[in-house]
Amino acid sequence: MAVSVKIDPITRIEGHLAVRLDIDGGVIQNAYIAGEMYRGFEAILQGRDPMDAQQITQRICGVCPISHGIVSCAAQEAVYGIVPPENGRLLRNLIQGANTIQSHILHFYHLAALDYIDVQPVAEYKGNDPDLAGLKKWIESGAGSGGLYPFAPFLPKYSGNYITDPELNIMFVKHYMDAFKIRSLSHRMGAVFAGKLPHSPSIVPGGVTQPPTAHKILQFANMLNQIRTFIDTVYIPDVIELATAFPDYMLIGKGYGDLLAFGAYPETDAGDKTLLPSGIVTKGEVNDVDLFGIREDVRYSHYSSSSAAHPFESRTIPDPQKNKAYSWLKAPRYGGRPLEAGPLATVMAGYLRDEKSQIRALLDGVLKKIGRTHQDMQSTMGRHIARAIQCKIIADRCREWVDLLIPGNPTFTDFIIPDSGRGFGLTEAPRGALGHWIELKNRKIKSYQCVIPTTWNCSPRDDNGLPGPVEHALAGTAIADSENPLEAVRIVRSFDPCIACAVH
Ligand code: NFE
Ligand code: MG
């Protein structure tokens, strides 16, 4: 029997996302993904002083603000003809690293793992771990729901095939609690150089305003050591545990197989070498990104501005009543193709680019443990594995970057804002390839366009009717019980969507 299932909103993601699934014969035939709000950051920026941009664009999101601040600065630096000095580059890498580490741990433990673990065994917990005992007491008190339902903080949940081993569930709940502390530590670590987080006042065009001191370097390094221990001994083993417990999910939720990485974390002041590699991955090959290939379609998006425009030409004119439009996300395409952004793209670009890379060694190590190959990475569980590996790569390198800071050396380069000019900045936000494109006229912003990883992933159909990557990953998936479309939400959440960012 054909049914249409609407999940609105999908919870435990950032922002509001609605998904419509057309299910027939127990299989998703078509999926439609809708970002349901307009925010208007690109319109807000028009006519403003360009120096407002890195502050305003950070407010697009509370989860990946640093990436927005950094690419906004990079786009302005392209216009001003400057690059940050070495200290500035390293400080930015460290702040962005801290933000991305906390975002990946947030996603795995607090947004995604609850799709797989059962928190019920905590109600029978008899051990003496203070976190678990406290959680049990809190559940018994019904404090989280005014007594209505004791497990309210862990809801909503569909019924389905969760982990059944009580000890494994208890372990995951314990790590869920530990992850809060590690995320708090990551925020504090980033704030050492960011001034404060999530929205940092210290990231400015030309570099960073917060100078490194011996005390701050030690503070950062000490916190990072604790975080790295968590990544190595908890996060990565837990991802392997989950992939072992749910082997089907290495086969479910396959994307188009075409991936986009812009690269991030410059290793040189010129920015010609980056820790995370860039590339377009397709059919097991990686090629360089040609930025002129990027267009944003709006045929099915609530905008009346012209479709298929490059970000330098694109405009954002809302049209809530537009015929056939079903999402407030535009549909970014590369040479007309939908591309998937995210840690999977950076990890696969790195894996294919360099046989001796740390990425390849780490990924092969994980895949060996679960009896899979890199060809299985285009999947729900593959995305979780890639995110954990990217987290470790960034954290390990941060430990080396912090030792390269030189107290007393400059942290920013001075500049003069020209009357006109245009530039762009690119990075890897936690959710993938992020770009800002800016044009100045009379020393004011004439046009500002952001093309965002979740906009790539959760885009609606494009001018040619091609579904976006998440829509495509859902189609063809068997749904055991259409009242409980657990398979679908697991697939959607593996992309770590942020709709607040995606609609911007
Ligand atoms: Ni709001 Fe973001 C990241 C950006 S969304 S979280 O990461 O850009 O895709
Ligand atoms: Mg945009």
Tab-separated table of N, CA, C and O and ligand atoms in Angstrom, residues 14 61 63-64 68 429-432 434 452-454 498 501-502, ligand 1:
chain	number	residue	atom	x	y	z
A	14	GLU	N	20.194	20.401	14.000
A	14	GLU	CA	20.183	21.842	14.218
A	14	GLU	C	19.099	22.440	13.323
A	14	GLU	O	19.093	22.219	12.125
A	61	CYS	N	24.792	30.732	12.869
A	61	CYS	CA	24.719	29.462	13.597
A	61	CYS	C	25.466	29.528	14.918
A	61	CYS	O	26.470	30.218	15.043
A	63	VAL	N	26.526	26.602	16.159
A	63	VAL	CA	27.303	25.362	16.176
A	63	VAL	C	28.573	25.477	15.332
A	63	VAL	O	29.615	24.948	15.693
A	64	CYS	N	28.482	26.185	14.203
A	64	CYS	CA	29.662	26.298	13.333
A	64	CYS	C	30.041	27.770	13.094
A	64	CYS	O	30.490	28.102	11.997
A	68	HIS	N	32.114	30.263	9.762
A	68	HIS	CA	31.546	31.426	9.060
A	68	HIS	C	32.441	32.658	9.266
A	68	HIS	O	32.705	33.399	8.314
A	429	ALA	N	33.619	23.668	7.143
A	429	ALA	CA	32.898	23.789	8.406
A	429	ALA	C	32.718	22.362	8.943
A	429	ALA	O	32.977	21.392	8.226
A	430	PRO	N	32.269	22.204	10.196
A	430	PRO	CA	32.077	20.833	10.694
A	430	PRO	C	31.218	19.977	9.756
A	430	PRO	O	31.459	18.785	9.590
A	431	ARG	N	30.223	20.617	9.101
A	431	ARG	CA	29.324	19.851	8.221
A	431	ARG	C	29.772	19.843	6.774
A	431	ARG	O	29.078	19.325	5.917
A	432	GLY	N	30.911	20.437	6.482
A	432	GLY	CA	31.467	20.307	5.146
A	432	GLY	C	31.795	21.618	4.457
A	432	GLY	O	31.953	22.666	5.093
A	434	LEU	N	32.214	24.977	2.873
A	434	LEU	CA	31.533	26.256	3.119
A	434	LEU	C	32.251	27.361	2.349
A	434	LEU	O	33.476	27.456	2.388
A	452	ILE	N	26.436	26.840	1.609
A	452	ILE	CA	26.642	26.190	2.909
A	452	ILE	C	26.527	24.667	2.782
A	452	ILE	O	25.737	24.178	1.967
A	453	PRO	N	27.319	23.930	3.573
A	453	PRO	CA	27.322	22.468	3.397
A	453	PRO	C	25.946	21.819	3.481
A	453	PRO	O	25.617	20.957	2.653
A	454	THR	N	25.142	22.226	4.472
A	454	THR	CA	23.826	21.580	4.552
A	454	THR	C	22.932	22.003	3.383
A	454	THR	O	22.002	21.280	3.028
A	498	CYS	N	22.239	20.973	9.415
A	498	CYS	CA	21.947	22.180	10.192
A	498	CYS	C	21.106	23.081	9.295
A	498	CYS	O	21.616	23.719	8.379
A	501	CYS	N	21.712	26.974	9.404
A	501	CYS	CA	22.757	27.362	8.447
A	501	CYS	C	22.248	27.292	7.020
A	501	CYS	O	22.492	28.186	6.213
A	502	ALA	N	21.565	26.190	6.716
A	502	ALA	CA	21.236	25.903	5.315
A	502	ALA	C	20.316	26.955	4.711
A	502	ALA	O	20.423	27.272	3.534
B	1	NFE	NI1	24.746	25.459	11.591
B	1	NFE	FE1	27.187	24.855	9.481
B	1	NFE	C1	28.426	23.643	9.647
B	1	NFE	C2	27.813	25.728	8.056
B	1	NFE	S1	25.745	23.923	8.254
B	1	NFE	S2	26.248	24.132	11.371
B	1	NFE	O1	29.105	22.922	9.929
B	1	NFE	O2	28.170	26.351	7.208
B	1	NFE	O3	25.986	23.064	7.003
